[in-house]
């Protein structure tokens, strides 16, 4: 009888030990998965938020003899470590008689507008100046600054396909480069200036893309289709990659020692700058990441507590 009791006790102890080992493995696995999720949420791998595409000068100038001059200038700044970006955009739209120099009263200038997201897409001057004897000038200049590790590449082009038909093309018309690419970075001057007797010149300057976010420029397609129309369009994308700030500054600036009035002022300025930066880069992105991390931590704690109670009962 005693031997049977010992055997039963031994089996029970062995079962509990095995159960505890299994529970510990499950706990470790759950903790690893949930903590990995928390690190992913806070660790700066969020996809960059983007503003709506810049839209202007589309489908206008249907009457004869109209002229349009439309330009977009964009600067994007993207921090790889945080996944946050910001941008500034300036648009200028001028309208008047074709082939004339526009005055200040003919133009609407937005000025430099700041955004708390990237602005990587432009759509302008498409289906524009459909009448005869019109003129259309459109340009996009984009500068993208990437902070942190990023790779650049050559921007692809889809340009001047199905254009310059109708005969009587003015000498000097052409495109640089003439290239047909599906899903290109720059798509412009396709299906345009086919009314005869027209002039078209389209260029894409030395342009680059980056691995941080996608860029898209679409302009001057299906435009200047009347007789004797002129169209000149250009696009350029510049990419600048800067090293990430490792926070190893020397701290010798004003207020660095915090001993005098300058030091206290330095601390106040630093606090204000931090709020300004959050406002400029999109505070909602930071809050979303922090909220997700908090949910993960709560789930981890609840899971550990339930599992611990189950093991205790055994």
PDB file of C-alpha atoms in Angstrom:
ATOM      1  CA  UNK A   1       0.000   0.000   0.000  1.00  0.00           C
ATOM      2  CA  UNK A   2       2.754   2.388   0.906  1.00  0.00           C
ATOM      3  CA  UNK A   3       4.518   1.661  -2.405  1.00  0.00           C
ATOM      4  CA  UNK A   4       1.316   2.379  -4.308  1.00  0.00           C
ATOM      5  CA  UNK A   5       0.896   5.684  -2.500  1.00  0.00           C
ATOM      6  CA  UNK A   6       4.474   6.652  -3.252  1.00  0.00           C
ATOM      7  CA  UNK A   7       4.024   5.747  -6.905  1.00  0.00           C
ATOM      8  CA  UNK A   8       0.852   7.822  -7.108  1.00  0.00           C
ATOM      9  CA  UNK A   9       2.526  10.745  -5.393  1.00  0.00           C
ATOM     10  CA  UNK A  10       5.486  10.470  -7.726  1.00  0.00           C
ATOM     11  CA  UNK A  11       3.243  10.453 -10.790  1.00  0.00           C
ATOM     12  CA  UNK A  12       1.334  13.468  -9.491  1.00  0.00           C
ATOM     13  CA  UNK A  13       4.548  15.339  -8.796  1.00  0.00           C
ATOM     14  CA  UNK A  14       5.921  14.443 -12.203  1.00  0.00           C
ATOM     15  CA  UNK A  15       2.670  15.573 -13.845  1.00  0.00           C
ATOM     16  CA  UNK A  16       2.760  18.902 -11.989  1.00  0.00           C
ATOM     17  CA  UNK A  17       6.394  19.412 -12.924  1.00  0.00           C
ATOM     18  CA  UNK A  18       5.639  18.692 -16.570  1.00  0.00           C
ATOM     19  CA  UNK A  19       2.631  20.996 -16.450  1.00  0.00           C
ATOM     20  CA  UNK A  20       4.704  23.769 -14.924  1.00  0.00           C
ATOM     21  CA  UNK A  21       7.382  23.368 -17.581  1.00  0.00           C
ATOM     22  CA  UNK A  22       4.770  23.495 -20.341  1.00  0.00           C
ATOM     23  CA  UNK A  23       3.136  26.533 -18.770  1.00  0.00           C
ATOM     24  CA  UNK A  24       6.468  28.294 -18.534  1.00  0.00           C
ATOM     25  CA  UNK A  25       7.117  27.595 -22.223  1.00  0.00           C
ATOM     26  CA  UNK A  26       3.701  28.951 -23.186  1.00  0.00           C
ATOM     27  CA  UNK A  27       4.239  32.047 -21.017  1.00  0.00           C
ATOM     28  CA  UNK A  28       7.638  32.652 -22.567  1.00  0.00           C
ATOM     29  CA  UNK A  29       6.235  32.298 -26.064  1.00  0.00           C
ATOM     30  CA  UNK A  30       3.318  34.646 -25.358  1.00  0.00           C
ATOM     31  CA  UNK A  31       5.577  37.191 -23.714  1.00  0.00           C
ATOM     32  CA  UNK A  32       7.962  37.105 -26.655  1.00  0.00           C
ATOM     33  CA  UNK A  33       5.219  37.581 -29.239  1.00  0.00           C
ATOM     34  CA  UNK A  34       3.462  40.384 -27.364  1.00  0.00           C
ATOM     35  CA  UNK A  35       6.627  42.221 -26.465  1.00  0.00           C
ATOM     36  CA  UNK A  36       7.779  41.985 -30.077  1.00  0.00           C
ATOM     37  CA  UNK A  37       4.495  43.593 -31.076  1.00  0.00           C
ATOM     38  CA  UNK A  38       5.013  46.375 -28.562  1.00  0.00           C
ATOM     39  CA  UNK A  39       8.518  47.021 -29.833  1.00  0.00           C
ATOM     40  CA  UNK A  40       7.211  47.096 -33.394  1.00  0.00           C
ATOM     41  CA  UNK A  41       4.585  49.664 -32.464  1.00  0.00           C
ATOM     42  CA  UNK A  42       7.007  52.014 -30.732  1.00  0.00           C
ATOM     43  CA  UNK A  43      10.188  51.209 -32.610  1.00  0.00           C
ATOM     44  CA  UNK A  44       9.639  53.539 -35.568  1.00  0.00           C
ATOM     45  CA  UNK A  45       8.545  51.106 -38.290  1.00  0.00           C
ATOM     46  CA  UNK A  46       5.233  52.902 -38.970  1.00  0.00           C
ATOM     47  CA  UNK A  47       4.429  53.642 -42.582  1.00  0.00           C
ATOM     48  CA  UNK A  48       4.630  57.352 -43.454  1.00  0.00           C
ATOM     49  CA  UNK A  49       1.333  59.220 -43.627  1.00  0.00           C
ATOM     50  CA  UNK A  50       0.720  61.119 -46.860  1.00  0.00           C
ATOM     51  CA  UNK A  51      -1.373  64.162 -47.677  1.00  0.00           C
ATOM     52  CA  UNK A  52      -3.763  64.147 -50.628  1.00  0.00           C
ATOM     53  CA  UNK A  53      -2.169  64.657 -54.068  1.00  0.00           C
ATOM     54  CA  UNK A  54      -1.662  68.220 -55.230  1.00  0.00           C
ATOM     55  CA  UNK A  55      -4.338  68.853 -57.863  1.00  0.00           C
ATOM     56  CA  UNK A  56      -4.426  71.928 -60.107  1.00  0.00           C
ATOM     57  CA  UNK A  57      -4.981  73.076 -63.702  1.00  0.00           C
ATOM     58  CA  UNK A  58      -6.839  69.907 -64.736  1.00  0.00           C
ATOM     59  CA  UNK A  59      -9.584  70.080 -67.368  1.00  0.00           C
ATOM     60  CA  UNK A  60      -9.433  73.850 -67.855  1.00  0.00           C
ATOM     61  CA  UNK A  61      -8.825  76.089 -70.882  1.00  0.00           C
ATOM     62  CA  UNK A  62     -11.343  74.541 -73.255  1.00  0.00           C
ATOM     63  CA  UNK A  63     -11.821  77.721 -75.283  1.00  0.00           C
ATOM     64  CA  UNK A  64      -9.428  78.920 -77.965  1.00  0.00           C
ATOM     65  CA  UNK A  65      -6.497  81.227 -77.324  1.00  0.00           C
ATOM     66  CA  UNK A  66      -6.195  80.534 -73.594  1.00  0.00           C
ATOM     67  CA  UNK A  67      -2.903  80.285 -71.761  1.00  0.00           C
ATOM     68  CA  UNK A  68      -2.039  78.558 -68.492  1.00  0.00           C
ATOM     69  CA  UNK A  69       1.184  78.474 -66.483  1.00  0.00           C
ATOM     70  CA  UNK A  70       1.048  76.098 -63.493  1.00  0.00           C
ATOM     71  CA  UNK A  71       3.868  75.150 -61.136  1.00  0.00           C
ATOM     72  CA  UNK A  72       4.254  73.050 -57.980  1.00  0.00           C
ATOM     73  CA  UNK A  73       7.226  73.149 -55.606  1.00  0.00           C
ATOM     74  CA  UNK A  74       7.388  70.539 -52.826  1.00  0.00           C
ATOM     75  CA  UNK A  75       9.857  69.746 -50.054  1.00  0.00           C
ATOM     76  CA  UNK A  76       9.419  66.498 -48.114  1.00  0.00           C
ATOM     77  CA  UNK A  77      11.283  65.503 -44.945  1.00  0.00           C
ATOM     78  CA  UNK A  78      11.081  61.904 -43.711  1.00  0.00           C
ATOM     79  CA  UNK A  79      12.646  60.410 -40.556  1.00  0.00           C
ATOM     80  CA  UNK A  80      13.260  56.692 -41.060  1.00  0.00           C
ATOM     81  CA  UNK A  81      13.600  55.936 -37.337  1.00  0.00           C
ATOM     82  CA  UNK A  82      10.186  57.359 -36.408  1.00  0.00           C
ATOM     83  CA  UNK A  83       8.327  56.772 -39.663  1.00  0.00           C
ATOM     84  CA  UNK A  84       7.110  60.385 -39.523  1.00  0.00           C
ATOM     85  CA  UNK A  85       7.252  62.957 -42.278  1.00  0.00           C
ATOM     86  CA  UNK A  86       6.337  66.552 -43.039  1.00  0.00           C
ATOM     87  CA  UNK A  87       6.265  68.748 -46.119  1.00  0.00           C
ATOM     88  CA  UNK A  88       5.860  72.218 -47.568  1.00  0.00           C
ATOM     89  CA  UNK A  89       3.955  72.933 -50.766  1.00  0.00           C
ATOM     90  CA  UNK A  90       3.778  76.004 -52.989  1.00  0.00           C
ATOM     91  CA  UNK A  91       1.501  76.209 -56.023  1.00  0.00           C
ATOM     92  CA  UNK A  92       1.290  79.001 -58.588  1.00  0.00           C
ATOM     93  CA  UNK A  93      -1.478  79.200 -61.216  1.00  0.00           C
ATOM     94  CA  UNK A  94      -1.457  81.871 -63.913  1.00  0.00           C
ATOM     95  CA  UNK A  95      -4.132  82.292 -66.567  1.00  0.00           C
ATOM     96  CA  UNK A  96      -4.627  84.755 -69.423  1.00  0.00           C
ATOM     97  CA  UNK A  97      -4.180  85.114 -73.149  1.00  0.00           C
ATOM     98  CA  UNK A  98      -2.044  82.420 -74.789  1.00  0.00           C
ATOM     99  CA  UNK A  99       1.654  82.997 -75.485  1.00  0.00           C
ATOM    100  CA  UNK A 100       1.939  86.103 -73.324  1.00  0.00           C
ATOM    101  CA  UNK A 101       3.886  87.019 -70.205  1.00  0.00           C
ATOM    102  CA  UNK A 102       1.595  86.902 -67.198  1.00  0.00           C
ATOM    103  CA  UNK A 103       1.464  89.761 -64.741  1.00  0.00           C
ATOM    104  CA  UNK A 104       0.996  89.542 -60.986  1.00  0.00           C
ATOM    105  CA  UNK A 105      -2.728  90.095 -61.398  1.00  0.00           C
ATOM    106  CA  UNK A 106      -2.993  86.995 -63.605  1.00  0.00           C
ATOM    107  CA  UNK A 107      -1.583  84.606 -61.010  1.00  0.00           C
ATOM    108  CA  UNK A 108      -2.674  82.964 -57.764  1.00  0.00           C
ATOM    109  CA  UNK A 109       0.254  82.061 -55.484  1.00  0.00           C
ATOM    110  CA  UNK A 110      -0.515  79.851 -52.494  1.00  0.00           C
ATOM    111  CA  UNK A 111       2.699  80.799 -50.714  1.00  0.00           C
ATOM    112  CA  UNK A 112       4.634  78.132 -48.820  1.00  0.00           C
ATOM    113  CA  UNK A 113       2.149  75.925 -46.957  1.00  0.00           C
ATOM    114  CA  UNK A 114       3.342  73.506 -44.201  1.00  0.00           C
ATOM    115  CA  UNK A 115       1.830  70.035 -43.747  1.00  0.00           C
ATOM    116  CA  UNK A 116       2.255  67.444 -40.996  1.00  0.00           C
ATOM    117  CA  UNK A 117       2.445  64.649 -43.590  1.00  0.00           C
ATOM    118  CA  UNK A 118       4.461  63.921 -46.688  1.00  0.00           C
ATOM    119  CA  UNK A 119       3.188  65.257 -50.016  1.00  0.00           C
ATOM    120  CA  UNK A 120       4.610  62.768 -52.514  1.00  0.00           C
ATOM    121  CA  UNK A 121       2.041  63.009 -55.335  1.00  0.00           C
ATOM    122  CA  UNK A 122       1.173  65.658 -57.939  1.00  0.00           C
ATOM    123  CA  UNK A 123      -1.575  65.556 -60.567  1.00  0.00           C
ATOM    124  CA  UNK A 124      -1.829  68.661 -62.732  1.00  0.00           C
ATOM    125  CA  UNK A 125      -2.363  69.991 -66.260  1.00  0.00           C
ATOM    126  CA  UNK A 126      -4.186  66.902 -67.505  1.00  0.00           C
ATOM    127  CA  UNK A 127      -6.921  67.361 -70.119  1.00  0.00           C
ATOM    128  CA  UNK A 128      -6.044  71.054 -70.224  1.00  0.00           C
ATOM    129  CA  UNK A 129      -6.153  73.704 -72.995  1.00  0.00           C
ATOM    130  CA  UNK A 130      -8.327  71.789 -75.437  1.00  0.00           C
ATOM    131  CA  UNK A 131      -9.108  74.721 -77.732  1.00  0.00           C
ATOM    132  CA  UNK A 132      -7.059  75.981 -80.681  1.00  0.00           C
ATOM    133  CA  UNK A 133      -4.135  78.380 -80.405  1.00  0.00           C
ATOM    134  CA  UNK A 134      -3.579  77.816 -76.682  1.00  0.00           C
ATOM    135  CA  UNK A 135      -0.439  77.598 -74.567  1.00  0.00           C
ATOM    136  CA  UNK A 136       0.344  75.458 -71.519  1.00  0.00           C
ATOM    137  CA  UNK A 137       3.414  75.593 -69.267  1.00  0.00           C
ATOM    138  CA  UNK A 138       3.579  73.184 -66.311  1.00  0.00           C
ATOM    139  CA  UNK A 139       6.376  72.221 -63.938  1.00  0.00           C
ATOM    140  CA  UNK A 140       6.936  70.159 -60.794  1.00  0.00           C
ATOM    141  CA  UNK A 141      10.000  70.488 -58.583  1.00  0.00           C
ATOM    142  CA  UNK A 142      10.236  68.079 -55.636  1.00  0.00           C
ATOM    143  CA  UNK A 143      13.024  67.778 -53.061  1.00  0.00           C
ATOM    144  CA  UNK A 144      12.945  64.828 -50.649  1.00  0.00           C
ATOM    145  CA  UNK A 145      15.200  64.743 -47.581  1.00  0.00           C
ATOM    146  CA  UNK A 146      15.541  61.364 -45.855  1.00  0.00           C
ATOM    147  CA  UNK A 147      17.019  61.206 -42.343  1.00  0.00           C
ATOM    148  CA  UNK A 148      18.459  57.765 -41.616  1.00  0.00           C
ATOM    149  CA  UNK A 149      19.317  54.698 -43.664  1.00  0.00           C
ATOM    150  CA  UNK A 150      17.758  54.814 -47.136  1.00  0.00           C
ATOM    151  CA  UNK A 151      18.613  53.740 -50.655  1.00  0.00           C
ATOM    152  CA  UNK A 152      18.095  55.903 -53.707  1.00  0.00           C
ATOM    153  CA  UNK A 153      17.304  54.836 -57.251  1.00  0.00           C
ATOM    154  CA  UNK A 154      16.746  56.320 -60.685  1.00  0.00           C
ATOM    155  CA  UNK A 155      13.210  57.613 -61.227  1.00  0.00           C
ATOM    156  CA  UNK A 156      11.350  55.775 -63.995  1.00  0.00           C
ATOM    157  CA  UNK A 157       9.628  57.710 -66.780  1.00  0.00           C
ATOM    158  CA  UNK A 158       6.591  57.209 -69.018  1.00  0.00           C
ATOM    159  CA  UNK A 159       6.607  60.166 -71.402  1.00  0.00           C
ATOM    160  CA  UNK A 160       5.566  61.351 -74.866  1.00  0.00           C
ATOM    161  CA  UNK A 161       3.711  58.224 -75.942  1.00  0.00           C
ATOM    162  CA  UNK A 162       1.008  58.861 -78.542  1.00  0.00           C
ATOM    163  CA  UNK A 163       1.794  62.572 -78.857  1.00  0.00           C
ATOM    164  CA  UNK A 164       2.777  65.071 -81.579  1.00  0.00           C
ATOM    165  CA  UNK A 165       0.395  63.777 -84.219  1.00  0.00           C
ATOM    166  CA  UNK A 166      -1.602  65.635 -86.829  1.00  0.00           C
ATOM    167  CA  UNK A 167       1.265  66.892 -88.993  1.00  0.00           C
ATOM    168  CA  UNK A 168       2.856  70.288 -89.282  1.00  0.00           C
ATOM    169  CA  UNK A 169       4.734  69.916 -86.011  1.00  0.00           C
ATOM    170  CA  UNK A 170       6.883  72.946 -85.192  1.00  0.00           C
ATOM    171  CA  UNK A 171      10.631  72.167 -85.363  1.00  0.00           C
ATOM    172  CA  UNK A 172      12.289  71.759 -81.980  1.00  0.00           C
ATOM    173  CA  UNK A 173       9.454  69.704 -80.556  1.00  0.00           C
ATOM    174  CA  UNK A 174      10.454  66.603 -78.634  1.00  0.00           C
ATOM    175  CA  UNK A 175      10.957  64.881 -75.314  1.00  0.00           C
ATOM    176  CA  UNK A 176      13.892  64.010 -73.113  1.00  0.00           C
ATOM    177  CA  UNK A 177      13.764  61.133 -72.583  1.00  0.00           C
ATOM    178  CA  UNK A 178      11.200  59.345 -74.751  1.00  0.00           C
ATOM    179  CA  UNK A 179      10.408  56.372 -72.555  1.00  0.00           C
ATOM    180  CA  UNK A 180       7.490  54.005 -72.009  1.00  0.00           C
ATOM    181  CA  UNK A 181       7.334  52.408 -68.536  1.00  0.00           C
ATOM    182  CA  UNK A 182       4.325  50.952 -66.747  1.00  0.00           C
ATOM    183  CA  UNK A 183       3.818  52.333 -63.240  1.00  0.00           C
ATOM    184  CA  UNK A 184       6.491  54.992 -63.724  1.00  0.00           C
ATOM    185  CA  UNK A 185       7.490  57.607 -61.171  1.00  0.00           C
ATOM    186  CA  UNK A 186       6.875  60.387 -63.711  1.00  0.00           C
ATOM    187  CA  UNK A 187       4.066  60.070 -66.268  1.00  0.00           C
ATOM    188  CA  UNK A 188       3.675  63.086 -68.525  1.00  0.00           C
ATOM    189  CA  UNK A 189       2.989  64.393 -72.030  1.00  0.00           C
ATOM    190  CA  UNK A 190       1.176  61.295 -73.274  1.00  0.00           C
ATOM    191  CA  UNK A 191      -1.632  61.624 -75.832  1.00  0.00           C
ATOM    192  CA  UNK A 192      -1.016  65.355 -76.187  1.00  0.00           C
ATOM    193  CA  UNK A 193      -0.565  67.975 -78.959  1.00  0.00           C
ATOM    194  CA  UNK A 194      -2.172  65.932 -81.723  1.00  0.00           C
ATOM    195  CA  UNK A 195      -4.202  68.683 -83.424  1.00  0.00           C
ATOM    196  CA  UNK A 196      -1.538  69.572 -85.978  1.00  0.00           C
ATOM    197  CA  UNK A 197       0.710  72.580 -86.228  1.00  0.00           C
ATOM    198  CA  UNK A 198       1.642  72.341 -82.564  1.00  0.00           C
ATOM    199  CA  UNK A 199       4.782  72.506 -80.463  1.00  0.00           C
ATOM    200  CA  UNK A 200       5.606  70.309 -77.470  1.00  0.00           C
ATOM    201  CA  UNK A 201       8.708  70.077 -75.320  1.00  0.00           C
ATOM    202  CA  UNK A 202       8.777  67.780 -72.265  1.00  0.00           C
ATOM    203  CA  UNK A 203      11.722  66.964 -69.997  1.00  0.00           C
ATOM    204  CA  UNK A 204      12.429  64.968 -66.864  1.00  0.00           C
ATOM    205  CA  UNK A 205      15.622  66.168 -65.213  1.00  0.00           C
ATOM    206  CA  UNK A 206      18.006  63.851 -63.411  1.00  0.00           C
ATOM    207  CA  UNK A 207      15.592  62.467 -60.822  1.00  0.00           C
ATOM    208  CA  UNK A 208      15.820  59.932 -58.011  1.00  0.00           C
ATOM    209  CA  UNK A 209      13.499  57.884 -55.838  1.00  0.00           C
ATOM    210  CA  UNK A 210      14.012  56.546 -52.310  1.00  0.00           C
ATOM    211  CA  UNK A 211      13.096  53.477 -50.253  1.00  0.00           C
ATOM    212  CA  UNK A 212      11.398  55.578 -47.575  1.00  0.00           C
ATOM    213  CA  UNK A 213       8.225  56.429 -49.517  1.00  0.00           C
ATOM    214  CA  UNK A 214       6.808  56.319 -53.046  1.00  0.00           C
ATOM    215  CA  UNK A 215       6.639  59.369 -55.295  1.00  0.00           C
ATOM    216  CA  UNK A 216       4.292  60.021 -58.217  1.00  0.00           C
ATOM    217  CA  UNK A 217       4.067  62.879 -60.723  1.00  0.00           C
ATOM    218  CA  UNK A 218       1.350  62.838 -63.392  1.00  0.00           C
ATOM    219  CA  UNK A 219       0.963  65.873 -65.636  1.00  0.00           C
ATOM    220  CA  UNK A 220       0.323  67.174 -69.154  1.00  0.00           C
ATOM    221  CA  UNK A 221      -1.501  64.078 -70.399  1.00  0.00           C
ATOM    222  CA  UNK A 222      -4.298  64.448 -72.981  1.00  0.00           C
ATOM    223  CA  UNK A 223      -3.613  68.181 -73.142  1.00  0.00           C
ATOM    224  CA  UNK A 224      -3.177  70.901 -75.789  1.00  0.00           C
ATOM    225  CA  UNK A 225      -5.060  68.797 -78.317  1.00  0.00           C
ATOM    226  CA  UNK A 226      -6.310  71.693 -80.475  1.00  0.00           C
ATOM    227  CA  UNK A 227      -4.686  73.044 -83.624  1.00  0.00           C
ATOM    228  CA  UNK A 228      -1.585  75.211 -83.218  1.00  0.00           C
ATOM    229  CA  UNK A 229      -1.192  74.660 -79.488  1.00  0.00           C
ATOM    230  CA  UNK A 230       2.027  74.974 -77.502  1.00  0.00           C
ATOM    231  CA  UNK A 231       2.878  72.835 -74.455  1.00  0.00           C
ATOM    232  CA  UNK A 232       6.037  72.831 -72.333  1.00  0.00           C
ATOM    233  CA  UNK A 233       6.245  70.546 -69.258  1.00  0.00           C
ATOM    234  CA  UNK A 234       9.068  69.588 -66.897  1.00  0.00           C
ATOM    235  CA  UNK A 235       9.570  67.523 -63.757  1.00  0.00           C
ATOM    236  CA  UNK A 236      12.472  66.921 -61.391  1.00  0.00           C
ATOM    237  CA  UNK A 237      12.875  64.956 -58.152  1.00  0.00           C
ATOM    238  CA  UNK A 238      15.931  65.424 -55.948  1.00  0.00           C
ATOM    239  CA  UNK A 239      16.667  63.045 -53.061  1.00  0.00           C
ATOM    240  CA  UNK A 240      18.963  63.952 -50.151  1.00  0.00           C
ATOM    241  CA  UNK A 241      19.908  61.298 -47.578  1.00  0.00           C
ATOM    242  CA  UNK A 242      21.235  62.511 -44.208  1.00  0.00           C
ATOM    243  CA  UNK A 243      22.604  60.390 -41.339  1.00  0.00           C
ATOM    244  CA  UNK A 244      20.361  59.907 -38.324  1.00  0.00           C
ATOM    245  CA  UNK A 245      21.057  62.068 -35.274  1.00  0.00           C
ATOM    246  CA  UNK A 246      22.659  59.785 -32.665  1.00  0.00           C
ATOM    247  CA  UNK A 247      22.130  62.345 -29.877  1.00  0.00           C
ATOM    248  CA  UNK A 248      25.861  62.646 -29.153  1.00  0.00           C
ATOM    249  CA  UNK A 249      26.040  66.470 -29.233  1.00  0.00           C
ATOM    250  CA  UNK A 250      28.624  68.234 -27.070  1.00  0.00           C
ATOM    251  CA  UNK A 251      25.982  70.161 -25.097  1.00  0.00           C
ATOM    252  CA  UNK A 252      28.011  73.389 -25.212  1.00  0.00           C
ATOM    253  CA  UNK A 253      25.112  75.545 -26.452  1.00  0.00           C
ATOM    254  CA  UNK A 254      23.540  78.375 -24.448  1.00  0.00           C
ATOM    255  CA  UNK A 255      21.812  77.063 -21.360  1.00  0.00           C
ATOM    256  CA  UNK A 256      23.691  73.772 -21.535  1.00  0.00           C
ATOM    257  CA  UNK A 257      24.936  73.979 -17.928  1.00  0.00           C
ATOM    258  CA  UNK A 258      21.547  75.112 -16.590  1.00  0.00           C
ATOM    259  CA  UNK A 259      23.386  77.186 -13.937  1.00  0.00           C
ATOM    260  CA  UNK A 260      22.235  80.684 -14.851  1.00  0.00           C
ATOM    261  CA  UNK A 261      19.300  82.448 -16.458  1.00  0.00           C
ATOM    262  CA  UNK A 262      20.464  81.297 -19.896  1.00  0.00           C
ATOM    263  CA  UNK A 263      20.383  77.688 -18.701  1.00  0.00           C
ATOM    264  CA  UNK A 264      16.775  77.919 -17.528  1.00  0.00           C
ATOM    265  CA  UNK A 265      15.771  79.661 -20.740  1.00  0.00           C
ATOM    266  CA  UNK A 266      17.521  76.916 -22.690  1.00  0.00           C
ATOM    267  CA  UNK A 267      15.358  74.294 -20.979  1.00  0.00           C
ATOM    268  CA  UNK A 268      12.156  76.228 -21.758  1.00  0.00           C
ATOM    269  CA  UNK A 269      13.140  76.615 -25.400  1.00  0.00           C
ATOM    270  CA  UNK A 270      13.865  72.907 -25.660  1.00  0.00           C
ATOM    271  CA  UNK A 271      10.411  72.081 -24.336  1.00  0.00           C
ATOM    272  CA  UNK A 272       8.719  74.468 -26.754  1.00  0.00           C
ATOM    273  CA  UNK A 273      10.712  73.116 -29.685  1.00  0.00           C
ATOM    274  CA  UNK A 274       9.639  69.571 -28.844  1.00  0.00           C
ATOM    275  CA  UNK A 275       5.950  70.588 -28.995  1.00  0.00           C
ATOM    276  CA  UNK A 276       6.498  72.419 -32.255  1.00  0.00           C
ATOM    277  CA  UNK A 277       8.171  69.391 -33.779  1.00  0.00           C
ATOM    278  CA  UNK A 278       5.294  67.152 -32.721  1.00  0.00           C
ATOM    279  CA  UNK A 279       2.825  69.574 -34.256  1.00  0.00           C
ATOM    280  CA  UNK A 280       4.805  69.679 -37.472  1.00  0.00           C
ATOM    281  CA  UNK A 281       5.238  65.928 -37.841  1.00  0.00           C
ATOM    282  CA  UNK A 282       1.812  64.775 -36.723  1.00  0.00           C
ATOM    283  CA  UNK A 283       1.201  64.193 -33.048  1.00  0.00           C
ATOM    284  CA  UNK A 284      -1.611  61.772 -33.835  1.00  0.00           C
ATOM    285  CA  UNK A 285       0.952  59.282 -35.191  1.00  0.00           C
ATOM    286  CA  UNK A 286       2.859  59.322 -31.918  1.00  0.00           C
ATOM    287  CA  UNK A 287      -0.326  58.901 -29.889  1.00  0.00           C
ATOM    288  CA  UNK A 288      -1.448  55.989 -32.041  1.00  0.00           C
ATOM    289  CA  UNK A 289       1.811  54.134 -31.517  1.00  0.00           C
ATOM    290  CA  UNK A 290       1.776  54.753 -27.772  1.00  0.00           C
ATOM    291  CA  UNK A 291      -1.860  53.635 -27.504  1.00  0.00           C
ATOM    292  CA  UNK A 292      -1.163  50.420 -29.366  1.00  0.00           C
ATOM    293  CA  UNK A 293       1.800  49.676 -27.116  1.00  0.00           C
ATOM    294  CA  UNK A 294      -0.375  50.224 -24.027  1.00  0.00           C
ATOM    295  CA  UNK A 295      -2.979  47.756 -25.309  1.00  0.00           C
ATOM    296  CA  UNK A 296      -0.286  45.143 -25.870  1.00  0.00           C
ATOM    297  CA  UNK A 297       1.080  45.585 -22.353  1.00  0.00           C
ATOM    298  CA  UNK A 298      -2.420  45.171 -20.862  1.00  0.00           C
ATOM    299  CA  UNK A 299      -3.025  42.010 -22.895  1.00  0.00           C
ATOM    300  CA  UNK A 300       0.310  40.601 -21.796  1.00  0.00           C
ATOM    301  CA  UNK A 301      -0.474  41.224 -18.137  1.00  0.00           C
ATOM    302  CA  UNK A 302      -3.933  39.656 -18.403  1.00  0.00           C
ATOM    303  CA  UNK A 303      -2.582  36.588 -20.179  1.00  0.00           C
ATOM    304  CA  UNK A 304       0.137  36.047 -17.589  1.00  0.00           C
ATOM    305  CA  UNK A 305      -2.364  36.379 -14.719  1.00  0.00           C
ATOM    306  CA  UNK A 306      -4.857  33.877 -16.177  1.00  0.00           C
ATOM    307  CA  UNK A 307      -2.143  31.352 -16.941  1.00  0.00           C
ATOM    308  CA  UNK A 308      -0.627  31.703 -13.467  1.00  0.00           C
ATOM    309  CA  UNK A 309      -4.001  30.978 -11.811  1.00  0.00           C
ATOM    310  CA  UNK A 310      -4.493  27.869 -13.928  1.00  0.00           C
ATOM    311  CA  UNK A 311      -1.057  26.558 -13.009  1.00  0.00           C
ATOM    312  CA  UNK A 312      -1.685  27.261  -9.303  1.00  0.00           C
ATOM    313  CA  UNK A 313      -4.888  25.172  -9.354  1.00  0.00           C
ATOM    314  CA  UNK A 314      -2.934  22.185 -10.686  1.00  0.00           C
TER     315      UNK A 314
END
